[in-house]
PDB file of C-alpha atoms and ligand atoms in Angstrom:
ATOM      1  CA  MET A   1     257.548 -13.684 117.032  1.00  0.00           C
ATOM      2  CA  LYS A   2     256.654 -11.642 113.972  1.00  0.00           C
ATOM      3  CA  SER A   3     252.991 -11.580 113.076  1.00  0.00           C
ATOM      4  CA  THR A   4     252.010 -11.912 109.448  1.00  0.00           C
ATOM      5  CA  ARG A   5     248.896 -10.609 107.771  1.00  0.00           C
ATOM      6  CA  LEU A   6     247.218 -10.973 104.403  1.00  0.00           C
ATOM      7  CA  CYS A   7     247.714  -8.361 101.690  1.00  0.00           C
ATOM      8  CA  LEU A   8     244.453  -6.635 100.710  1.00  0.00           C
ATOM      9  CA  ALA A   9     245.444  -6.690  97.045  1.00  0.00           C
ATOM     10  CA  CYS A  10     247.101 -10.050  96.309  1.00  0.00           C
ATOM     11  CA  GLY A  11     246.006 -11.973  99.401  1.00  0.00           C
ATOM     12  CA  ASN A  12     249.522 -13.234 100.139  1.00  0.00           C
ATOM     13  CA  ALA A  13     250.826 -13.300 103.698  1.00  0.00           C
ATOM     14  CA  PHE A  14     253.409 -10.668 104.527  1.00  0.00           C
ATOM     15  CA  VAL A  15     255.243  -9.293 107.550  1.00  0.00           C
ATOM     16  CA  PRO A  16     254.437  -5.607 108.145  1.00  0.00           C
ATOM     17  CA  LEU A  17     257.402  -3.239 108.011  1.00  0.00           C
ATOM     18  CA  LEU A  18     258.576  -2.149 111.469  1.00  0.00           C
ATOM     19  CA  HIS A  19     257.896   1.511 110.763  1.00  0.00           C
ATOM     20  CA  VAL A  20     254.454   0.844 109.187  1.00  0.00           C
ATOM     21  CA  PRO A  21     252.513  -0.882 111.959  1.00  0.00           C
ATOM     22  CA  ARG A  22     249.181  -0.523 110.139  1.00  0.00           C
ATOM     23  CA  GLN A  23     250.465  -1.820 106.780  1.00  0.00           C
ATOM     24  CA  ARG A  24     247.649  -3.566 104.904  1.00  0.00           C
ATOM     25  CA  TYR A  25     249.337  -4.156 101.536  1.00  0.00           C
ATOM     26  CA  CYS A  26     252.491  -6.162 100.914  1.00  0.00           C
ATOM     27  CA  SER A  27     255.554  -4.427  99.484  1.00  0.00           C
ATOM     28  CA  SER A  28     255.234  -5.683  95.907  1.00  0.00           C
ATOM     29  CA  LYS A  29     255.127  -2.934  93.289  1.00  0.00           C
ATOM     30  CA  ALA A  30     251.724  -3.985  91.982  1.00  0.00           C
ATOM     31  CA  CYS A  31     250.169  -4.024  95.451  1.00  0.00           C
ATOM     32  CA  GLN A  32     251.667  -0.650  96.356  1.00  0.00           C
ATOM     33  CA  ARG A  33     250.208   0.735  93.130  1.00  0.00           C
ATOM     34  CA  ALA A  34     246.847  -0.773  94.105  1.00  0.00           C
ATOM     35  CA  ARG A  35     247.147   0.820  97.547  1.00  0.00           C
ATOM     36  CA  ARG A  36     247.778   4.272  96.063  1.00  0.00           C
ATOM     37  CA  ARG A  37     244.974   3.846  93.529  1.00  0.00           C
ATOM     38  CA  ASN A  38     242.521   2.822  96.263  1.00  0.00           C
ATOM     39  CA  TRP A  39     243.654   5.691  98.448  1.00  0.00           C
ATOM     40  CA  GLN A  40     243.170   8.172  95.629  1.00  0.00           C
ATOM     41  CA  ASN A  41     239.800   6.760  94.549  1.00  0.00           C
ATOM     42  CA  ASN A  42     238.620   6.945  98.137  1.00  0.00           C
ATOM     43  CA  ARG A  43     239.930  10.528  98.463  1.00  0.00           C
ATOM     44  CA  LEU A  44     238.158  11.535  95.252  1.00  0.00           C
ATOM     45  CA  ARG A  45     234.948  10.062  96.635  1.00  0.00           C
ATOM     46  CA  ILE A  46     234.967  11.566 100.112  1.00  0.00           C
ATOM     47  CA  ASP A  47     236.975  14.794  99.794  1.00  0.00           C
ATOM     48  CA  SER A  48     235.516  17.481  97.536  1.00  0.00           C
ATOM     49  CA  ASP A  49     238.520  19.770  98.135  1.00  0.00           C
ATOM     50  CA  TYR A  50     240.854  17.027  96.938  1.00  0.00           C
ATOM     51  CA  ARG A  51     238.575  16.422  93.956  1.00  0.00           C
ATOM     52  CA  ASP A  52     238.633  20.134  93.042  1.00  0.00           C
ATOM     53  CA  ASN A  53     242.397  20.310  93.473  1.00  0.00           C
ATOM     54  CA  GLN A  54     242.909  17.281  91.249  1.00  0.00           C
ATOM     55  CA  ALA A  55     240.623  18.702  88.560  1.00  0.00           C
ATOM     56  CA  ARG A  56     242.408  22.057  88.728  1.00  0.00           C
ATOM     57  CA  ALA A  57     245.854  20.452  88.572  1.00  0.00           C
ATOM     58  CA  GLN A  58     244.832  18.352  85.584  1.00  0.00           C
ATOM     59  CA  ALA A  59     243.335  21.340  83.773  1.00  0.00           C
ATOM     60  CA  LYS A  60     246.486  23.346  84.477  1.00  0.00           C
ATOM     61  CA  TRP A  61     248.660  20.519  83.203  1.00  0.00           C
ATOM     62  CA  ARG A  62     246.577  20.212  80.041  1.00  0.00           C
ATOM     63  CA  ALA A  63     246.740  23.976  79.466  1.00  0.00           C
ATOM     64  CA  GLY A  64     250.528  23.885  79.817  1.00  0.00           C
ATOM     65  CA  HIS A  65     250.890  20.897  77.499  1.00  0.00           C
ATOM     66  CA  SER A  66     248.306  21.652  74.831  1.00  0.00           C
ATOM     67  CA  SER A  67     250.879  21.888  72.033  1.00  0.00           C
ATOM     68  CA  TYR A  68     252.467  18.630  73.176  1.00  0.00           C
ATOM     69  CA  TRP A  69     249.194  16.768  72.788  1.00  0.00           C
ATOM     70  CA  ARG A  70     248.302  18.529  69.559  1.00  0.00           C
ATOM     71  CA  GLU A  71     251.629  17.402  68.085  1.00  0.00           C
ATOM     72  CA  TYR A  72     251.267  13.935  69.560  1.00  0.00           C
ATOM     73  CA  ARG A  73     247.816  13.533  67.987  1.00  0.00           C
ATOM     74  CA  ALA A  74     249.116  14.802  64.637  1.00  0.00           C
ATOM     75  CA  ALA A  75     251.943  12.249  64.717  1.00  0.00           C
ATOM     76  CA  HIS A  76     249.800   9.320  65.968  1.00  0.00           C
ATOM     77  CA  PRO A  77     246.680   8.910  63.804  1.00  0.00           C
ATOM     78  CA  ALA A  78     245.692   5.673  65.556  1.00  0.00           C
ATOM     79  CA  TYR A  79     245.669   7.473  68.914  1.00  0.00           C
ATOM     80  CA  ARG A  80     243.606  10.282  67.386  1.00  0.00           C
ATOM     81  CA  GLU A  81     241.094   7.821  65.945  1.00  0.00           C
ATOM     82  CA  ARG A  82     240.874   5.994  69.264  1.00  0.00           C
ATOM     83  CA  ASN A  83     240.087   9.276  71.038  1.00  0.00           C
ATOM     84  CA  ARG A  84     237.407  10.156  68.522  1.00  0.00           C
ATOM     85  CA  SER A  85     235.895   6.732  68.842  1.00  0.00           C
ATOM     86  CA  MET A  86     235.881   6.977  72.635  1.00  0.00           C
ATOM     87  CA  GLN A  87     234.308  10.426  72.461  1.00  0.00           C
ATOM     88  CA  ARG A  88     231.595   9.073  70.175  1.00  0.00           C
ATOM     89  CA  THR A  89     230.982   6.329  72.714  1.00  0.00           C
ATOM     90  CA  ARG A  90     230.752   8.875  75.527  1.00  0.00           C
ATOM     91  CA  ASN A  91     228.376  11.001  73.478  1.00  0.00           C
ATOM     92  CA  ALA A  92     226.223   7.997  72.733  1.00  0.00           C
ATOM     93  CA  ARG A  93     226.267   6.997  76.390  1.00  0.00           C
ATOM     94  CA  ARG A  94     225.109  10.471  77.340  1.00  0.00           C
ATOM     95  CA  SER A  95     222.043  10.371  75.114  1.00  0.00           C
ATOM     96  CA  HIS A  96     221.028   6.716  75.567  1.00  0.00           C
ATOM     97  CA  THR A  97     220.152   4.605  78.531  1.00  0.00           C
ATOM     98  CA  PRO A  98     221.929   1.215  78.591  1.00  0.00           C
ATOM     99  CA  ILE A  99     218.699  -0.385  77.331  1.00  0.00           C
ATOM    100  CA  ALA A 100     218.634   1.969  74.348  1.00  0.00           C
ATOM    101  CA  LYS A 101     222.260   1.020  73.662  1.00  0.00           C
ATOM    102  CA  MET A 102     221.251  -2.648  73.484  1.00  0.00           C
ATOM    103  CA  ASP A 103     218.767  -1.709  70.787  1.00  0.00           C
ATOM    104  CA  VAL A 104     221.511   0.064  68.884  1.00  0.00           C
ATOM    105  CA  VAL A 105     223.567  -3.136  68.916  1.00  0.00           C
ATOM    106  CA  ARG A 106     220.654  -5.105  67.461  1.00  0.00           C
ATOM    107  CA  LEU A 107     220.285  -2.815  64.436  1.00  0.00           C
ATOM    108  CA  PRO A 108     221.218  -4.669  61.225  1.00  0.00           C
ATOM    109  CA  ARG A 109     224.132  -2.336  60.698  1.00  0.00           C
ATOM    110  CA  PRO A 110     227.424  -3.634  59.310  1.00  0.00           C
ATOM    111  CA  LEU A 111     230.292  -3.608  61.783  1.00  0.00           C
ATOM    112  CA  ASP A 112     233.084  -1.478  60.394  1.00  0.00           C
ATOM    113  CA  SER A 113     236.771  -1.954  61.107  1.00  0.00           C
ATOM    114  CA  GLY A 114     237.940   0.477  63.752  1.00  0.00           C
ATOM    115  CA  PHE A 115     238.553   1.076  67.411  1.00  0.00           C
ATOM    116  CA  TYR A 116     235.882   0.012  69.833  1.00  0.00           C
ATOM    117  CA  VAL A 117     235.493   0.449  73.559  1.00  0.00           C
ATOM    118  CA  LEU A 118     234.690  -2.872  75.130  1.00  0.00           C
ATOM    119  CA  SER A 119     233.230  -2.958  78.609  1.00  0.00           C
ATOM    120  CA  HIS A 120     231.207  -5.380  80.666  1.00  0.00           C
ATOM    121  CA  ALA A 121     227.495  -4.813  80.097  1.00  0.00           C
ATOM    122  CA  GLU A 122     226.971  -4.238  83.826  1.00  0.00           C
ATOM    123  CA  ASP A 123     229.635  -1.485  83.795  1.00  0.00           C
ATOM    124  CA  ILE A 124     228.106   0.559  80.974  1.00  0.00           C
ATOM    125  CA  GLY A 125     227.359   4.004  82.258  1.00  0.00           C
ATOM    126  CA  VAL A 126     229.211   3.407  85.521  1.00  0.00           C
ATOM    127  CA  ALA A 127     232.880   4.058  84.816  1.00  0.00           C
ATOM    128  CA  ASN A 128     235.355   4.122  81.968  1.00  0.00           C
ATOM    129  CA  MET A 129     238.021   2.515  84.091  1.00  0.00           C
ATOM    130  CA  ASN A 130     237.061  -1.068  83.325  1.00  0.00           C
ATOM    131  CA  ALA A 131     236.810  -0.524  79.600  1.00  0.00           C
ATOM    132  CA  TRP A 132     239.175  -2.088  77.072  1.00  0.00           C
ATOM    133  CA  THR A 133     239.973  -0.294  73.866  1.00  0.00           C
ATOM    134  CA  VAL A 134     240.139  -2.853  71.088  1.00  0.00           C
ATOM    135  CA  HIS A 135     240.761  -2.622  67.393  1.00  0.00           C
ATOM    136  CA  ILE A 136     238.448  -4.741  65.286  1.00  0.00           C
ATOM    137  CA  ALA A 137     239.459  -5.455  61.725  1.00  0.00           C
ATOM    138  CA  VAL A 138     236.586  -6.873  59.680  1.00  0.00           C
ATOM    139  CA  LEU A 139     237.959  -9.738  57.557  1.00  0.00           C
ATOM    140  CA  SER A 140     234.625 -10.940  56.230  1.00  0.00           C
ATOM    141  CA  ALA A 141     231.089  -9.801  56.780  1.00  0.00           C
ATOM    142  CA  PRO A 142     227.809 -11.744  56.564  1.00  0.00           C
ATOM    143  CA  PRO A 143     225.640 -10.948  53.543  1.00  0.00           C
ATOM    144  CA  ALA A 144     223.009  -8.301  54.124  1.00  0.00           C
ATOM    145  CA  PRO A 145     219.757  -9.861  55.430  1.00  0.00           C
ATOM    146  CA  PRO A 146     216.844 -10.011  52.944  1.00  0.00           C
ATOM    147  CA  THR A 147     214.434  -7.121  53.353  1.00  0.00           C
TER     148      THR A 147
HETATM  149 ZN1   ZN B   1     250.259  -7.953  97.810  1.00  0.00          ZN
END
């Protein structure tokens, strides 16, 4: 009798492959992607050599593809603006605690159309991975408050 187990990613029951006795994720593409992502995140956390190698490989790749990205940015203004906006967010995050950021939000400053990085308040300052990039187009704005 074949034993089934529950996939760590989707929670569905699956039968482990014969040649992978310790399989913990089902064979679906999404769950295999999740498995690799978890493996890599864990590696990055526990293995400083792996972390250094990854950083070096990425830097090398960027160095070898700098003209590609320069041309891509020149041809895709929306992408360029999104990057600038995200960099501004990172810069702001660097110089403000999350509480200071809340104060920034409360300033009576008009919200301009543009790209914004949207993340859960609890995730601010933790990781960029859970952030959405959204484009907000202002269709109408409230009148300026009386001073
Ligand atoms: Zn699964």
